[in-house]
XYZ file of C-alpha atoms in Angstrom:
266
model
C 134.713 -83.999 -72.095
C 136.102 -81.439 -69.813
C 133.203 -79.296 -68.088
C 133.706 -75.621 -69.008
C 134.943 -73.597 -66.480
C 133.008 -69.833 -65.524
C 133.499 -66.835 -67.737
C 135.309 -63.667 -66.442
C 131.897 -62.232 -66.095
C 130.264 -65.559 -64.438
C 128.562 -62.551 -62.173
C 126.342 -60.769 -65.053
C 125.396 -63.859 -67.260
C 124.324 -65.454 -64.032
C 122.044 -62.685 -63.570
C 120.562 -62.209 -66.796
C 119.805 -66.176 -67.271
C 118.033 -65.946 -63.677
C 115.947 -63.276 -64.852
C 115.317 -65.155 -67.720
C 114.054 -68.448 -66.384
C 112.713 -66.454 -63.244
C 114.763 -66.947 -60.221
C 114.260 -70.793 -60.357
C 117.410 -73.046 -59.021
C 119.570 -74.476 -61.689
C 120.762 -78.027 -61.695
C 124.809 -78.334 -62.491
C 124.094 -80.088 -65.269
C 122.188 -77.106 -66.738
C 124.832 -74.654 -65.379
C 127.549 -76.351 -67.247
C 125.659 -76.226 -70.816
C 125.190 -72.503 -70.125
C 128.820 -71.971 -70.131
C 129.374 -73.743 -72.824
C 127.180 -72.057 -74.509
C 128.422 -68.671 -73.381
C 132.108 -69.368 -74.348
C 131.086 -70.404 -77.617
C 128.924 -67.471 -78.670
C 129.036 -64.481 -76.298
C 132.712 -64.318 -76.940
C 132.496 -63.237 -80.933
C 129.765 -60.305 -78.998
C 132.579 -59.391 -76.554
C 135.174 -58.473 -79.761
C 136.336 -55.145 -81.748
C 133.464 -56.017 -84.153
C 129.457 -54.314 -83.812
C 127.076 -57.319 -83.207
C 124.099 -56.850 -84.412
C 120.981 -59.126 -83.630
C 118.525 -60.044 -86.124
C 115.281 -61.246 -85.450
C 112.243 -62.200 -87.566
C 110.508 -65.577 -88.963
C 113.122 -68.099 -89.672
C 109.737 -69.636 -92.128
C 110.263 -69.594 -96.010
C 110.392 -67.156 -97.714
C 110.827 -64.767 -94.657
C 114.303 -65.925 -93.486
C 115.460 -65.158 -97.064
C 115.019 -61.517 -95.992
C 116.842 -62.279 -92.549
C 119.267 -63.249 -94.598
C 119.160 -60.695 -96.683
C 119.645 -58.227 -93.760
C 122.506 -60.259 -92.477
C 124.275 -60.152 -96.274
C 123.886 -56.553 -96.420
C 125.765 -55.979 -93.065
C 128.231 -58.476 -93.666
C 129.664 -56.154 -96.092
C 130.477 -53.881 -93.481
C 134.324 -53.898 -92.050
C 134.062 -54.766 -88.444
C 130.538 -55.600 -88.802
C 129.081 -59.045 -86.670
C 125.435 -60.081 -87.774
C 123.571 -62.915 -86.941
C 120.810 -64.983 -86.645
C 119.647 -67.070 -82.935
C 118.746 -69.956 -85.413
C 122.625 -70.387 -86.622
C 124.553 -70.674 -83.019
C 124.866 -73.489 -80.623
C 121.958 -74.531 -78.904
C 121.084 -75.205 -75.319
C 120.245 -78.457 -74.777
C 118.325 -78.247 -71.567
C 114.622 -80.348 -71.801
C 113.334 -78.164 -68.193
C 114.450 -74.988 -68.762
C 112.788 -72.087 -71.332
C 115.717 -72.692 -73.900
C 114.644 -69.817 -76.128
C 114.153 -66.861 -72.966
C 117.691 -67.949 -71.903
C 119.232 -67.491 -75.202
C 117.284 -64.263 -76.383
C 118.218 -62.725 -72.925
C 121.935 -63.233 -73.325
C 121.963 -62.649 -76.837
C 120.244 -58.981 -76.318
C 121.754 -58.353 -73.503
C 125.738 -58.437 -74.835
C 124.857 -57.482 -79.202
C 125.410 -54.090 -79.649
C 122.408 -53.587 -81.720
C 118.982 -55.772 -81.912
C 117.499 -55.400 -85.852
C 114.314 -56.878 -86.520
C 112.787 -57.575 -89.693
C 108.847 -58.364 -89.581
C 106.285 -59.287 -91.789
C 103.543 -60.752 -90.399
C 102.034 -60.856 -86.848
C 102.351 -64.359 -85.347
C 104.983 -66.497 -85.206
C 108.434 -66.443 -82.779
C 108.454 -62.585 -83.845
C 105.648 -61.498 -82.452
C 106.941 -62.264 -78.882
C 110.367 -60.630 -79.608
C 108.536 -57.303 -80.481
C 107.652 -57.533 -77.280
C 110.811 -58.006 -75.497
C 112.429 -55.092 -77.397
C 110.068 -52.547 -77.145
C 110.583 -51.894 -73.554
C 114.185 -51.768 -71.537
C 116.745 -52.688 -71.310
C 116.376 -53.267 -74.598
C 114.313 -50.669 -76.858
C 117.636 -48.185 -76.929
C 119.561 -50.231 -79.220
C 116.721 -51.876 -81.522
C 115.953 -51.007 -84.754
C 112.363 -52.496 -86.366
C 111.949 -52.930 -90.091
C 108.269 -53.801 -90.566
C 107.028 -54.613 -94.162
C 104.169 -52.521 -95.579
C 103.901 -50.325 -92.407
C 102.333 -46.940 -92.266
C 100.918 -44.999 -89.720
C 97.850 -44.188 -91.867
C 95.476 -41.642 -90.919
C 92.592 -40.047 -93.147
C 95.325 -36.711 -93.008
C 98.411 -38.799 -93.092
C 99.287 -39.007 -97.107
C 103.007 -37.346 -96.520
C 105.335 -39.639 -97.676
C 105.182 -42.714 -100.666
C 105.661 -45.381 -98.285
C 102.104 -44.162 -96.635
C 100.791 -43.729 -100.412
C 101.776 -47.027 -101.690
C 100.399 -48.891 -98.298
C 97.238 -47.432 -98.595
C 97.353 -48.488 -102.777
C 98.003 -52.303 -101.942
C 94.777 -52.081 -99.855
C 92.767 -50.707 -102.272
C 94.436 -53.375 -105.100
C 94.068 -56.325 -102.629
C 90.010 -55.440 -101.647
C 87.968 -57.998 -102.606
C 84.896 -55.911 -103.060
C 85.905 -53.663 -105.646
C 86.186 -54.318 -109.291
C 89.404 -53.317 -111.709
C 87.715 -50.122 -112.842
C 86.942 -49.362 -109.029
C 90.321 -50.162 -107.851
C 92.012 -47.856 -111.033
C 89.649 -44.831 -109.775
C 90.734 -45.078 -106.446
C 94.642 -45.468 -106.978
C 94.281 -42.813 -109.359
C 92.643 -40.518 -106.916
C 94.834 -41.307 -104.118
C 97.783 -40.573 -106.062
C 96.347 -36.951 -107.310
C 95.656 -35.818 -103.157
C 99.134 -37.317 -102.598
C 100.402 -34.721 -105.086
C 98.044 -32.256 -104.165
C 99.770 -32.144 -100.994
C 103.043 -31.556 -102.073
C 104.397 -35.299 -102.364
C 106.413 -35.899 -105.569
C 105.173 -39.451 -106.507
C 104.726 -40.903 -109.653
C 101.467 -42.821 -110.409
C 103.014 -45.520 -112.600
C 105.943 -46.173 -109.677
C 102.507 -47.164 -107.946
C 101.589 -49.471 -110.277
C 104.203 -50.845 -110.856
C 104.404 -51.909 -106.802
C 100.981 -53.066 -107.131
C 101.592 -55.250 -110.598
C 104.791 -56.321 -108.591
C 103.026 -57.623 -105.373
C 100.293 -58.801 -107.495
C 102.149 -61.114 -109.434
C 103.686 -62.838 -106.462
C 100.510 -63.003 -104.809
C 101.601 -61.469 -101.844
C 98.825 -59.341 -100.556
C 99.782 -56.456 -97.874
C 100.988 -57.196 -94.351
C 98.340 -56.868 -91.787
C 99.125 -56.014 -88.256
C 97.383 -55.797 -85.210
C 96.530 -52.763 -83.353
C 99.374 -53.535 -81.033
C 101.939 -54.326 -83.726
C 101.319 -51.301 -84.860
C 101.703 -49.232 -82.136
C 104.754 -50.922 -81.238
C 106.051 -50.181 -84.534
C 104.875 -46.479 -83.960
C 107.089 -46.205 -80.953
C 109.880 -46.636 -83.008
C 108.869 -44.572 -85.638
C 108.566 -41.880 -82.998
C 111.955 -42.220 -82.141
C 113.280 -42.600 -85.832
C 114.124 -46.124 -85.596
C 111.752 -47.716 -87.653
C 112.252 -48.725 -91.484
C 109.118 -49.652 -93.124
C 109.974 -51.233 -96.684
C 107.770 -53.192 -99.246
C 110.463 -55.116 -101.864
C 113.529 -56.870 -100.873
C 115.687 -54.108 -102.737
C 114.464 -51.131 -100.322
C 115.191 -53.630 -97.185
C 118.574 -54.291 -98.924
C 118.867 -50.212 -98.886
C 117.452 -49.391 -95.630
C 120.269 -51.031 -94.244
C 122.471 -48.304 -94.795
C 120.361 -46.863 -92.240
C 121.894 -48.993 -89.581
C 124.599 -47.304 -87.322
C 127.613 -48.189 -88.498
C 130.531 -50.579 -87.179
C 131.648 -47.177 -85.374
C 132.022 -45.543 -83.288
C 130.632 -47.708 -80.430
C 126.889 -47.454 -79.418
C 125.699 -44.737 -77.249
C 124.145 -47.305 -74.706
C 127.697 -48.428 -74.024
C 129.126 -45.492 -72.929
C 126.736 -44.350 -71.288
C 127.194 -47.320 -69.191
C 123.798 -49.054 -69.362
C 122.970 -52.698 -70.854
């Protein structure tokens, strides 16, 4: 097999995959899997089309949401989205296969999209890369059953309904306790000014309930991570399938071209 020869930008990927693996030497061998690697995926992130990244558990049922994500966007003319878990693979046994991948990947998408719900897992760590530059500009999170709940912070359903599924899912409280509480938390929601319906409640709770799905728990550093993001309007929470399906929309568009790259940075 002939060895693959260096990209036009040899330079740049060189760079990233040394910050990746941390300066160390590489050995030809692993050098020469790199390129391939690079000429077989970086080239559909170099094209016309938007590339967007998604992240997130590639576990059942949570890559059916990936997927999900990825069907939605699909749709889109010009649109490229995509999973790590589909593309070629490095097959290097020294080297930190995943950083090299995830660096390049990030690095050349356009946008980085991930979907979360739960804290451990391959996802946790990405949270972590994309929080922070280079990457954070062009990342969007969609965390399931996130609210930035406070004892003042009833303002929108998605904080209503988050708070409900705890109060469903406690162990310590009977039916009749759990009924007086959603009921009450719905009538301060209102109260306040928020047009919710007590029976769309319900009918999340009776939803969730029969699939035995209890709420998403995060850590305290999940969920300021996912606060960042919400800060800077960037973060989707969603509790069914059908409002991640919607939230797409959200998404910027196959055009015009990300801010990051005209402004020049990576």
């Amino acid at each position: 097999m002939t060895d693959p020869s260096s990209p036009p930008d040899a330079g740049e990927i060189m760079a990233v995959v040394h910050e990746a693996v941390g300066g160390i030497e590489l050995e030809p061998a692993e050098k020469r899997e790199i390129w391939r690697f690079t000429q077989r995926e970086l080239p559909y992130l170099w094209s016309q089309r938007t590339s967007y990244f998604i992240l997130g558990s590639y576990r059942d049922p949570y890559i059916r949401r990936l997927r999900a994500v990825q069907n939605e966007l699909t749709k889109q003319l010009g649109a490229y989205p995509f999973i790590m878990g589909d593309l070629l693979e490095l097959p290097t046994d020294r080297l930190n296969t995943f950083d090299i991948m995830f660096s390049l990947l990030a690095s050349y998408s356009d946008y980085i999209v991930g979907v979360f719900e739960k804290e451990s897992g391959g996802e946790a760590p990405e949270l972590g890369e994309i929080d922070d530059p280079p990457y954070f500009d062009k990342s969007y999170v969609f965390p399931r059953d996130y609210a930035w709940v406070t004892d003042a912070n009833l303002d929108s359903t998605q904080h209503v309904i988050q708070a409900a599924l705890e109060i469903a899912f406690a162990d310590d409280l009977s039916e009749d306790e759990v009924q007086a509480k959603v009921e009450s938390l719905v009538d301060r929601a209102q109260e306040s000014g928020l047009d919710i319906d007590e029976q769309e409640v319900w009918d999340m709770i009776d939803g969730r309930t029969n699939e035995g799905k209890e709420p998403a728990t995060y850590s305290w550093v999940h969920l300021n991570k996912f606060r960042k993001f919400e800060l800077h309007e960037r973060c989707f929470p969603w509790t069914t399938e059908d409002e991640l399906r919607t939230l797409v929309d959200e998404l910027p568009s196959p055009t015009p071209r990300p801010e990051w790259e005209e402004s020049g940075e990576q």
